[in-house]
Structure formats: structure tokens, C-alpha cells
Short mmCIF file of C-alpha atoms in Angstrom, two decimals:
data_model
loop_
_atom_site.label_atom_id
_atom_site.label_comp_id
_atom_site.label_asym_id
_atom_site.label_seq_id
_atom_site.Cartn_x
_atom_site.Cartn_y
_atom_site.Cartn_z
CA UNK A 1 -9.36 -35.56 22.04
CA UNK A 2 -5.86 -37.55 21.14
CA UNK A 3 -3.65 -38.76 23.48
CA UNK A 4 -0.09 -37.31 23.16
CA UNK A 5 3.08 -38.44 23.46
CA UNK A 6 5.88 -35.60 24.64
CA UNK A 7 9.65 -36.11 26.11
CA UNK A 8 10.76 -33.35 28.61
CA UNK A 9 7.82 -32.38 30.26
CA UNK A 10 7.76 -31.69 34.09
CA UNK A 11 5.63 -29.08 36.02
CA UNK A 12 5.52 -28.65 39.76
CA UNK A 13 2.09 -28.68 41.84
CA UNK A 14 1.07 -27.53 45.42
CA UNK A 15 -2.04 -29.86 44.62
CA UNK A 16 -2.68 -32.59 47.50
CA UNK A 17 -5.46 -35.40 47.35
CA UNK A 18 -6.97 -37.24 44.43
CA UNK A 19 -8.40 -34.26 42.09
CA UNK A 20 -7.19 -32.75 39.00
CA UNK A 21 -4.09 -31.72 39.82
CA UNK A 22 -3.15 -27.73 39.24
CA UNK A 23 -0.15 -26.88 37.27
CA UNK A 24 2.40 -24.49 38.56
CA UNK A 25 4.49 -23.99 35.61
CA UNK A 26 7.91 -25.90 34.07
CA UNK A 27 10.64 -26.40 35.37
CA UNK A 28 14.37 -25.26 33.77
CA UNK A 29 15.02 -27.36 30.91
CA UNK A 30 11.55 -28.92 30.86
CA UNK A 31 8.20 -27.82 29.16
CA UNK A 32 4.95 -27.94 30.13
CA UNK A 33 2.03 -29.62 29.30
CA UNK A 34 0.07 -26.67 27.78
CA UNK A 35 3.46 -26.27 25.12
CA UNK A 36 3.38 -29.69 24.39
CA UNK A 37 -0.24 -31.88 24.94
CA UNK A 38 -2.47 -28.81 24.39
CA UNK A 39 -5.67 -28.18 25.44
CA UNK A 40 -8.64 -31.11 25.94
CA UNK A 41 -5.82 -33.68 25.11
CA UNK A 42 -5.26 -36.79 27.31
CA UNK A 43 -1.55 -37.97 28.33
CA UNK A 44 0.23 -40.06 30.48
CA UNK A 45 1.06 -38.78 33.66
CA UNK A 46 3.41 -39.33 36.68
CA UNK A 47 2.69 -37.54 39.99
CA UNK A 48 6.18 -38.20 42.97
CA UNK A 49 6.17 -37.05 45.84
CA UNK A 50 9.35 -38.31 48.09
CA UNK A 51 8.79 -42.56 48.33
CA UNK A 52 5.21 -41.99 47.02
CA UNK A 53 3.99 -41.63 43.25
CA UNK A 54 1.07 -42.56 40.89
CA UNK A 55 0.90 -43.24 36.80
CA UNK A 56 -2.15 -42.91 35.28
CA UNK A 57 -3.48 -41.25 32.25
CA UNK A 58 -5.07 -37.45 32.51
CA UNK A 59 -6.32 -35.12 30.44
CA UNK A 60 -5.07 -31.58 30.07
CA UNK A 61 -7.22 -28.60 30.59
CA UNK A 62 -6.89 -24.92 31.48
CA UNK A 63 -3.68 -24.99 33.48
CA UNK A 64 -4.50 -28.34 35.10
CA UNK A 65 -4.64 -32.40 34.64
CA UNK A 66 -7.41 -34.78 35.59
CA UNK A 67 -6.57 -37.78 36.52
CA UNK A 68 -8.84 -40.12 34.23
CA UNK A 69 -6.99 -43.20 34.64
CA UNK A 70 -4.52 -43.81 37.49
CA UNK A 71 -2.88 -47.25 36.65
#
């Protein structure tokens, strides 16, 4: 497992709570984290949602993140 660095990445979610978050794909001009992190790799993360959002560091997996760290 590395962590990984990657510029232009962005994915929506219908996910709500504190799980692993599931991936719904890029969006235009972005890429997602399977292109980019690849599979059992850890990144950083930002989750927004309206006034609300979260950092942390996750790992990627599958079509989804965990949230291993939230900072």
C-alpha cells in the first residue's frame, strides 16, 4: 500500500454517514480514483456537501474509499 498523490480527481457519491464512501464515477474533466490511486492504495480525500465537508486520508478499494483517517 502507497499513498498517492493525483491532481484532477473528483467523483460524485449518493453515500450518507461515516462509512466508506461508494464511488459513482468522474465527473467531466476530472478522473477518478480507480484511473489514478489504484487499487489497495491510500490518498487524501475531501468529502463537501453544501457548508459541510471532511479531509481525511482513505484508502481506495473496489469502486469505493474508506475513510482511515478523517483529519
Amino acid at each position: 500500500m502507497s499513498l498517492i498523490l493525483s491532481d484532477r480527481v473528483k467523483e460524485t457519491t449518493i453515500t450518507a454517514g461515516t462509512g466508506t464512501i461508494t464511488l459513482g464515477g468522474a465527473l467531466g474533466g476530472f478522473v477518478s480514483f480507480g484511473s489514478t490511486v489504484g487499487e489497495g492504495n491510500q490518498t487524501y480525500y475531501v468529502i463537501e456537501n453544501d457548508t459541510r465537508w471532511e479531509v481525511g486520508i482513505g484508502t481506495y478499494s473496489a469502486g469505493s474509499l474508506s475513510r482511515d483517517t478523517v483529519i
